[in-house]
Amino acid sequence: MGFHFRKSFKIGKLFRFNKTKKGGSISVEGPKIAGKKVRLTVNNKKKATVSLQGTGISYDTNLGGSKKPAKK
């Protein structure tokens, strides 16, 4: 836990750029399903998230690249 800072810039109607101390992400809002917005977010950690706004339902996946082997 601790204090976090985030700056968000809206680019047009569909895109949002979020900037944090450790990196950033781009979000794209999609169509509504059952009255809830669908959002796709890709961040600098090679991770994508698809979420159904206001429901707490989301799906995360890693985008390409291989994981670094653990140090012994």
Tab-separated table of N, CA and C in Angstrom:
chain	number	residue	atom	x	y	z
A	1	MET	N	0.841	-1.174	0.000
A	1	MET	CA	0.000	0.000	0.000
A	1	MET	C	0.884	1.235	0.000
A	2	GLY	N	0.278	2.346	-0.063
A	2	GLY	CA	1.008	3.586	-0.073
A	2	GLY	C	0.303	4.602	-0.938
A	3	PHE	N	0.939	5.719	-1.132
A	3	PHE	CA	0.374	6.798	-1.905
A	3	PHE	C	0.700	6.594	-3.374
A	4	HIS	N	-0.302	6.679	-4.249
A	4	HIS	CA	-0.105	6.495	-5.679
A	4	HIS	C	-0.635	7.710	-6.422
A	5	PHE	N	-0.008	8.018	-7.551
A	5	PHE	CA	-0.435	9.142	-8.377
A	5	PHE	C	-0.654	8.644	-9.794
A	6	ARG	N	-1.751	9.057	-10.414
A	6	ARG	CA	-2.048	8.671	-11.783
A	6	ARG	C	-2.593	9.882	-12.522
A	7	LYS	N	-2.116	10.095	-13.720
A	7	LYS	CA	-2.626	11.165	-14.573
A	7	LYS	C	-3.258	10.518	-15.778
A	8	SER	N	-4.462	10.942	-16.128
A	8	SER	CA	-5.208	10.342	-17.220
A	8	SER	C	-5.559	11.401	-18.259
A	9	PHE	N	-5.311	11.077	-19.541
A	9	PHE	CA	-5.627	11.969	-20.645
A	9	PHE	C	-6.600	11.270	-21.573
A	10	LYS	N	-7.698	11.913	-21.892
A	10	LYS	CA	-8.660	11.336	-22.829
A	10	LYS	C	-8.301	11.814	-24.225
A	11	ILE	N	-8.237	10.865	-25.170
A	11	ILE	CA	-7.897	11.164	-26.550
A	11	ILE	C	-9.099	10.762	-27.402
A	12	GLY	N	-9.903	11.719	-27.784
A	12	GLY	CA	-11.120	11.419	-28.531
A	12	GLY	C	-12.171	10.802	-27.617
A	13	LYS	N	-13.109	10.070	-28.208
A	13	LYS	CA	-14.186	9.473	-27.427
A	13	LYS	C	-13.848	8.068	-26.943
A	14	LEU	N	-12.933	7.382	-27.624
A	14	LEU	CA	-12.688	5.974	-27.311
A	14	LEU	C	-11.392	5.695	-26.565
A	15	PHE	N	-10.382	6.549	-26.680
A	15	PHE	CA	-9.059	6.253	-26.139
A	15	PHE	C	-8.763	7.038	-24.868
A	16	ARG	N	-8.036	6.402	-23.964
A	16	ARG	CA	-7.592	7.052	-22.735
A	16	ARG	C	-6.154	6.600	-22.460
A	17	PHE	N	-5.266	7.560	-22.168
A	17	PHE	CA	-3.876	7.268	-21.824
A	17	PHE	C	-3.697	7.550	-20.348
A	18	ASN	N	-3.212	6.556	-19.598
A	18	ASN	CA	-2.973	6.695	-18.160
A	18	ASN	C	-1.480	6.671	-17.906
A	19	LYS	N	-0.974	7.641	-17.190
A	19	LYS	CA	0.449	7.742	-16.884
A	19	LYS	C	0.654	7.627	-15.383
A	20	THR	N	1.537	6.721	-14.979
A	20	THR	CA	1.896	6.562	-13.577
A	20	THR	C	3.399	6.696	-13.431
A	21	LYS	N	3.882	6.661	-12.224
A	21	LYS	CA	5.312	6.771	-11.973
A	21	LYS	C	6.088	5.617	-12.614
A	22	LYS	N	5.497	4.432	-12.641
A	22	LYS	CA	6.188	3.245	-13.147
A	22	LYS	C	5.915	2.939	-14.614
A	23	GLY	N	5.088	3.706	-15.283
A	23	GLY	CA	4.805	3.434	-16.688
A	23	GLY	C	3.498	4.041	-17.128
A	24	GLY	N	2.829	3.350	-18.045
A	24	GLY	CA	1.577	3.876	-18.553
A	24	GLY	C	0.752	2.789	-19.199
A	25	SER	N	-0.445	3.165	-19.623
A	25	SER	CA	-1.313	2.217	-20.306
A	25	SER	C	-2.237	2.973	-21.246
A	26	ILE	N	-2.755	2.244	-22.211
A	26	ILE	CA	-3.740	2.769	-23.155
A	26	ILE	C	-5.012	1.958	-22.978
A	27	SER	N	-6.155	2.624	-22.884
A	27	SER	CA	-7.442	1.953	-22.766
A	27	SER	C	-8.313	2.328	-23.960
A	28	VAL	N	-9.058	1.353	-24.448
A	28	VAL	CA	-10.003	1.566	-25.540
A	28	VAL	C	-11.357	1.077	-25.070
A	29	GLU	N	-12.354	1.950	-25.158
A	29	GLU	CA	-13.702	1.554	-24.766
A	29	GLU	C	-14.413	0.948	-25.958
A	30	GLY	N	-15.061	-0.178	-25.728
A	30	GLY	CA	-15.757	-0.883	-26.793
A	30	GLY	C	-17.259	-0.771	-26.638
A	31	PRO	N	-17.979	-1.718	-27.219
A	31	PRO	CA	-19.442	-1.673	-27.187
A	31	PRO	C	-19.990	-1.996	-25.802
A	32	LYS	N	-21.269	-1.730	-25.628
A	32	LYS	CA	-21.930	-2.080	-24.375
A	32	LYS	C	-22.507	-3.480	-24.498
A	33	ILE	N	-22.355	-4.263	-23.441
A	33	ILE	CA	-22.940	-5.595	-23.355
A	33	ILE	C	-23.778	-5.601	-22.085
A	34	ALA	N	-25.049	-5.892	-22.214
A	34	ALA	CA	-25.984	-5.890	-21.079
A	34	ALA	C	-25.938	-4.556	-20.340
A	35	GLY	N	-25.748	-3.470	-21.093
A	35	GLY	CA	-25.753	-2.138	-20.500
A	35	GLY	C	-24.450	-1.736	-19.834
A	36	LYS	N	-23.402	-2.568	-19.935
A	36	LYS	CA	-22.108	-2.270	-19.325
A	36	LYS	C	-21.059	-2.070	-20.411
A	37	LYS	N	-20.151	-1.103	-20.223
A	37	LYS	CA	-19.103	-0.844	-21.202
A	37	LYS	C	-18.022	-1.921	-21.133
A	38	VAL	N	-17.505	-2.275	-22.290
A	38	VAL	CA	-16.367	-3.197	-22.377
A	38	VAL	C	-15.129	-2.338	-22.586
A	39	ARG	N	-14.061	-2.609	-21.852
A	39	ARG	CA	-12.832	-1.833	-21.972
A	39	ARG	C	-11.650	-2.771	-22.151
A	40	LEU	N	-10.775	-2.444	-23.106
A	40	LEU	CA	-9.531	-3.184	-23.328
A	40	LEU	C	-8.389	-2.276	-22.912
A	41	THR	N	-7.512	-2.769	-22.038
A	41	THR	CA	-6.372	-1.997	-21.558
A	41	THR	C	-5.091	-2.776	-21.814
A	42	VAL	N	-4.093	-2.094	-22.391
A	42	VAL	CA	-2.778	-2.689	-22.618
A	42	VAL	C	-1.770	-1.800	-21.907
A	43	ASN	N	-0.881	-2.425	-21.099
A	43	ASN	CA	0.085	-1.609	-20.360
A	43	ASN	C	1.522	-1.964	-20.719
A	44	ASN	N	2.465	-1.263	-20.106
A	44	ASN	CA	3.882	-1.434	-20.413
A	44	ASN	C	4.462	-2.731	-19.863
A	45	LYS	N	3.691	-3.502	-19.143
A	45	LYS	CA	4.164	-4.773	-18.590
A	45	LYS	C	3.777	-5.940	-19.494
A	46	LYS	N	3.452	-5.650	-20.774
A	46	LYS	CA	3.037	-6.657	-21.745
A	46	LYS	C	1.851	-7.463	-21.235
A	47	LYS	N	0.864	-6.751	-20.735
A	47	LYS	CA	-0.333	-7.374	-20.186
A	47	LYS	C	-1.567	-6.688	-20.758
A	48	ALA	N	-2.581	-7.480	-21.097
A	48	ALA	CA	-3.844	-6.929	-21.598
A	48	ALA	C	-4.959	-7.345	-20.657
A	49	THR	N	-5.895	-6.441	-20.440
A	49	THR	CA	-7.047	-6.699	-19.586
A	49	THR	C	-8.309	-6.311	-20.340
A	50	VAL	N	-9.286	-7.189	-20.344
A	50	VAL	CA	-10.611	-6.877	-20.875
A	50	VAL	C	-11.552	-6.895	-19.687
A	51	SER	N	-12.293	-5.810	-19.484
A	51	SER	CA	-13.166	-5.736	-18.319
A	51	SER	C	-14.553	-5.264	-18.702
A	52	LEU	N	-15.522	-5.673	-17.913
A	52	LEU	CA	-16.908	-5.256	-18.056
A	52	LEU	C	-17.148	-4.258	-16.924
A	53	GLN	N	-17.177	-2.970	-17.267
A	53	GLN	CA	-17.221	-1.899	-16.288
A	53	GLN	C	-18.379	-2.024	-15.307
A	54	GLY	N	-18.090	-1.823	-14.028
A	54	GLY	CA	-19.115	-1.798	-13.004
A	54	GLY	C	-19.552	-3.156	-12.493
A	55	THR	N	-18.956	-4.236	-13.029
A	55	THR	CA	-19.363	-5.569	-12.593
A	55	THR	C	-18.290	-6.275	-11.770
A	56	GLY	N	-17.051	-5.838	-11.898
A	56	GLY	CA	-15.945	-6.524	-11.229
A	56	GLY	C	-15.446	-7.715	-12.028
A	57	ILE	N	-15.986	-7.928	-13.233
A	57	ILE	CA	-15.574	-9.047	-14.078
A	57	ILE	C	-14.494	-8.570	-15.041
A	58	SER	N	-13.362	-9.284	-15.065
A	58	SER	CA	-12.288	-8.935	-15.990
A	58	SER	C	-11.483	-10.174	-16.346
A	59	TYR	N	-10.731	-10.083	-17.441
A	59	TYR	CA	-9.868	-11.169	-17.892
A	59	TYR	C	-8.509	-10.583	-18.227
A	60	ASP	N	-7.442	-11.142	-17.673
A	60	ASP	CA	-6.069	-10.690	-17.910
A	60	ASP	C	-5.315	-11.746	-18.700
A	61	THR	N	-4.401	-11.282	-19.554
A	61	THR	CA	-3.533	-12.193	-20.276
A	61	THR	C	-2.198	-11.512	-20.554
A	62	ASN	N	-1.145	-12.306	-20.632
A	62	ASN	CA	0.175	-11.791	-20.978
A	62	ASN	C	0.293	-11.741	-22.491
A	63	LEU	N	0.958	-10.717	-23.012
A	63	LEU	CA	1.120	-10.549	-24.437
A	63	LEU	C	2.541	-10.916	-24.848
A	64	GLY	N	2.700	-12.053	-25.496
A	64	GLY	CA	3.988	-12.461	-26.063
A	64	GLY	C	5.144	-12.403	-25.088
A	65	GLY	N	6.316	-12.624	-25.632
A	65	GLY	CA	7.531	-12.612	-24.817
A	65	GLY	C	7.578	-13.795	-23.875
A	66	SER	N	8.756	-14.096	-23.433
A	66	SER	CA	8.905	-15.199	-22.493
A	66	SER	C	9.273	-14.659	-21.125
A	67	LYS	N	8.913	-15.418	-20.129
A	67	LYS	CA	9.252	-15.009	-18.765
A	67	LYS	C	10.720	-15.304	-18.505
A	68	LYS	N	11.342	-14.455	-17.709
A	68	LYS	CA	12.743	-14.650	-17.366
A	68	LYS	C	12.834	-15.820	-16.386
A	69	PRO	N	13.846	-16.671	-16.549
A	69	PRO	CA	14.000	-17.779	-15.612
A	69	PRO	C	14.363	-17.260	-14.226
A	70	ALA	N	13.901	-17.959	-13.213
A	70	ALA	CA	14.175	-17.567	-11.827
A	70	ALA	C	15.660	-17.717	-11.533
A	71	LYS	N	16.206	-16.770	-10.786
A	71	LYS	CA	17.611	-16.829	-10.385
A	71	LYS	C	17.763	-17.782	-9.223
A	72	LYS	N	18.832	-18.519	-9.240
A	72	LYS	CA	19.098	-19.479	-8.151
A	72	LYS	C	20.149	-18.946	-7.217
